[in-house]
Short mmCIF file of C-alpha atoms and ligand atoms in Angstrom, two decimals:
data_model
loop_
_atom_site.label_atom_id
_atom_site.label_comp_id
_atom_site.label_asym_id
_atom_site.label_seq_id
_atom_site.Cartn_x
_atom_site.Cartn_y
_atom_site.Cartn_z
CA MET J 27 21.78 -7.70 25.53
CA LYS J 28 18.26 -8.31 26.86
CA LEU J 29 18.19 -4.68 28.14
CA PHE J 30 19.40 -3.35 24.81
CA PHE J 31 16.88 -5.41 22.94
CA GLY J 32 14.16 -4.11 25.18
CA VAL J 33 15.21 -0.59 24.73
CA VAL J 34 15.24 -0.94 20.85
CA VAL J 35 11.67 -2.45 21.01
CA PHE J 36 10.56 0.38 23.30
CA VAL J 37 12.08 3.09 21.06
CA SER J 38 10.76 1.51 17.71
CA ALA J 39 7.21 1.21 19.38
CA LEU J 40 7.46 4.95 20.25
CA PHE J 41 8.40 5.92 16.74
CA ALA J 42 6.09 3.38 15.00
CA GLU J 43 4.24 5.45 12.34
CA PRO J 44 0.57 5.31 12.02
CA ILE J 45 0.81 3.69 8.72
CA ASP J 46 2.82 0.73 10.39
CA GLU J 47 0.06 0.51 12.92
CA PHE J 48 -2.55 0.14 10.18
CA VAL J 49 -0.45 -2.52 8.60
CA LYS J 50 -0.28 -4.27 11.93
CA SER J 51 -4.03 -4.15 12.49
CA LEU J 52 -4.47 -5.69 8.87
CA GLU J 53 -2.04 -8.36 10.02
CA GLN J 54 -4.10 -9.18 13.07
CA GLU J 55 -7.38 -9.34 10.94
CA VAL J 56 -5.81 -11.87 8.61
CA GLN J 57 -4.36 -13.87 11.46
CA LYS J 58 -7.88 -14.19 13.06
CA LYS J 59 -9.18 -16.06 10.06
CA GLN J 60 -5.98 -17.90 8.97
CA SER J 61 -3.78 -19.14 11.89
CA SER J 62 -1.09 -20.38 9.48
CA PHE J 63 -0.57 -16.89 8.19
CA GLN J 64 3.19 -16.12 7.88
CA GLY J 65 3.04 -12.35 7.34
CA PHE J 66 2.67 -10.13 4.46
CA SER J 67 4.95 -10.39 1.42
CA VAL J 68 6.61 -7.80 -0.63
CA GLN J 69 6.69 -10.21 -3.63
CA ARG J 70 2.90 -10.86 -3.42
CA GLY J 71 2.43 -7.07 -3.04
CA GLU J 72 4.48 -6.33 -6.10
CA GLN J 73 2.53 -8.66 -8.27
CA ILE J 74 -0.79 -7.02 -7.08
CA PHE J 75 0.72 -3.65 -7.92
CA THR J 76 1.96 -4.61 -11.39
CA THR J 77 -0.38 -7.16 -12.78
CA GLU J 78 -2.81 -5.93 -15.39
CA HIS J 79 -6.50 -6.62 -15.04
CA ILE J 80 -9.56 -5.62 -16.94
CA GLY J 81 -10.65 -2.70 -14.74
CA LYS J 82 -13.62 -0.82 -13.85
CA LYS J 83 -13.94 0.83 -17.34
CA GLY J 84 -13.43 -2.45 -19.45
CA LYS J 85 -9.72 -1.37 -20.15
CA LYS J 86 -6.65 -3.43 -19.09
CA ILE J 87 -4.99 -1.59 -16.33
CA SER J 88 -2.66 -2.07 -13.32
CA CYS J 89 -1.64 0.19 -10.39
CA VAL J 90 1.47 0.92 -12.43
CA SER J 91 -0.87 2.43 -15.20
CA CYS J 92 -1.50 5.57 -13.01
CA HIS J 93 1.41 5.46 -10.61
CA THR J 94 4.28 4.28 -12.93
CA SER J 95 6.84 1.83 -11.57
CA ASP J 96 9.27 4.55 -10.40
CA PHE J 97 7.77 5.86 -7.11
CA THR J 98 10.08 8.89 -7.13
CA GLN J 99 8.32 10.21 -10.33
CA LYS J 100 4.85 11.76 -10.53
CA GLY J 101 2.15 9.57 -11.83
CA GLU J 102 -0.39 10.40 -14.60
CA HIS J 103 -4.04 9.33 -14.18
CA PHE J 104 -4.72 6.75 -16.82
CA PHE J 105 -8.20 8.17 -17.66
CA THR J 106 -7.86 11.91 -16.95
CA GLY J 107 -4.33 12.69 -17.55
CA LYS J 108 -4.09 14.44 -14.30
CA ALA J 109 -0.72 14.44 -12.43
CA ILE J 110 -0.46 12.24 -9.45
CA GLU J 111 1.98 12.95 -6.59
CA PRO J 112 5.01 10.57 -6.28
CA LEU J 113 4.57 7.63 -3.89
CA SER J 114 8.20 7.91 -2.55
CA ARG J 115 9.07 10.03 0.34
CA LYS J 116 12.45 10.76 -1.55
CA THR J 117 10.43 13.23 -3.71
CA ASN J 118 7.26 13.65 -1.73
CA PRO J 119 7.67 13.68 1.96
CA GLU J 120 3.97 13.27 2.48
CA ALA J 121 3.76 10.00 0.67
CA MET J 122 2.28 7.13 2.42
CA THR J 123 1.81 9.00 5.70
CA ASP J 124 -1.92 9.71 5.97
CA VAL J 125 -3.64 6.52 6.88
CA ARG J 126 -7.19 7.82 6.03
CA ASN J 127 -5.91 8.95 2.70
CA VAL J 128 -4.24 5.51 2.06
CA GLN J 129 -7.41 3.71 3.05
CA LYS J 130 -9.60 5.91 0.91
CA TRP J 131 -7.36 5.30 -2.24
CA LEU J 132 -6.89 1.65 -1.57
CA ARG J 133 -10.65 1.32 -1.62
CA ARG J 134 -11.08 3.30 -4.88
CA ASN J 135 -8.02 2.00 -6.64
CA PHE J 136 -8.77 -1.60 -6.01
CA LYS J 137 -11.99 -1.16 -7.59
CA ASP J 138 -10.50 0.80 -10.47
CA VAL J 139 -8.11 -2.08 -11.32
CA TYR J 140 -9.72 -5.28 -9.78
CA ASN J 141 -13.55 -4.34 -9.81
CA ARG J 142 -13.77 -5.20 -6.21
CA LEU J 143 -12.33 -4.30 -2.70
CA GLY J 144 -9.00 -5.66 -1.68
CA THR J 145 -9.02 -8.20 1.06
CA PRO J 146 -7.09 -7.40 4.19
CA LYS J 147 -4.31 -9.71 3.05
CA GLU J 148 -4.14 -8.05 -0.29
CA GLN J 149 -4.18 -4.65 1.24
CA GLY J 150 -1.32 -5.61 3.69
CA ASP J 151 0.70 -7.28 0.91
CA VAL J 152 0.49 -4.20 -1.47
CA LEU J 153 1.14 -1.84 1.39
CA VAL J 154 4.41 -3.63 2.54
CA TYR J 155 5.54 -3.47 -1.06
CA MET J 156 4.60 0.20 -1.39
CA LEU J 157 6.29 1.12 1.85
CA SER J 158 9.37 -0.73 0.82
CA LYS J 159 9.75 1.66 -1.97
CA ALA J 160 8.35 4.71 -0.32
CA ARG J 161 11.01 5.09 2.30
C1 HEC A 213 -6.92 5.19 -12.46
C2 HEC A 213 -5.74 5.67 -11.73
C3 HEC A 213 -5.20 5.00 -10.59
C4 HEC A 213 -4.96 3.64 -10.47
C5 HEC A 213 -5.08 2.58 -11.56
C6 HEC A 213 -4.41 3.42 -9.21
N1 HEC A 213 -4.34 4.55 -8.50
FE1 HEC A 213 -3.60 4.78 -6.66
N2 HEC A 213 -4.13 6.75 -6.68
C7 HEC A 213 -4.60 7.39 -7.68
C8 HEC A 213 -4.78 8.90 -7.37
C9 HEC A 213 -5.35 9.93 -8.35
C10 HEC A 213 -4.33 9.00 -6.06
C11 HEC A 213 -4.22 10.34 -5.24
C12 HEC A 213 -2.98 10.80 -5.43
C13 HEC A 213 -2.75 12.29 -5.02
O1 HEC A 213 -3.38 12.65 -3.98
O2 HEC A 213 -2.04 12.99 -5.77
C14 HEC A 213 -3.82 7.70 -5.59
C15 HEC A 213 -3.36 7.45 -4.36
C16 HEC A 213 -2.91 6.29 -3.97
C17 HEC A 213 -2.66 5.94 -2.51
C18 HEC A 213 -2.30 6.91 -1.47
C19 HEC A 213 -0.85 7.32 -1.49
C20 HEC A 213 -0.46 8.33 -0.39
O3 HEC A 213 0.61 8.80 -0.43
O4 HEC A 213 -1.26 8.61 0.58
C21 HEC A 213 -2.43 4.44 -2.48
C22 HEC A 213 -1.96 3.77 -1.22
C23 HEC A 213 -2.74 4.01 -3.79
N3 HEC A 213 -3.19 5.10 -4.71
C24 HEC A 213 -2.58 2.72 -4.05
C25 HEC A 213 -2.95 2.09 -5.34
C26 HEC A 213 -3.02 0.66 -5.59
C27 HEC A 213 -2.54 -0.40 -4.62
C28 HEC A 213 -3.41 0.55 -6.82
C29 HEC A 213 -3.61 -0.84 -7.72
C30 HEC A 213 -4.55 -1.74 -7.06
C31 HEC A 213 -3.60 1.97 -7.46
N4 HEC A 213 -3.36 2.80 -6.47
C32 HEC A 213 -4.06 2.19 -8.71
C33 HEC A 213 -4.90 6.97 -8.93
C34 HEC A 213 -4.81 5.51 -9.25
#
């Protein structure tokens, strides 16, 4: 059993995706400041993703305003109307795979919706929510 467990840990470490490594690094960052931290939460992430807020342009928006709540569908940019690729790998195999791209858009999109950057905890929460729907 011990050996089996060891093999599973080894194999999953071998196949951990870069995006999972990124989530892990955020987790370590939060833990440094908050030793009681219990890990990221899909529920908190969903709230961050779906809650409306007066955004950058003075309009009430949420992440859903551009991405929709169905991750398998294309989104539509709230301000420009441009199509946005789906966030689910079921319809977009590249979704949520490129860490740099994810970081870039988290930065921009938190500002769009919340007028500020997301904290490491908020970023981790929203990422575990998005990843739970992306794969
Ligand atoms: C004003 C429109 C808009 C809003 C609001 C918005 N996004 Fe985005 N988001 C985009 C666009 C455009 C892209 C780039 C998509 C593309 O390349 O087709 C993107 C991409 C992303 C990506 C990268 C996806 C990937 O597959 O790499 C993440 C992560 C993301 N957004 C998170 C969020 C979060 C979290 C929120 C809410 C805080 C949010 N977005 C709100 C427009 C928006």
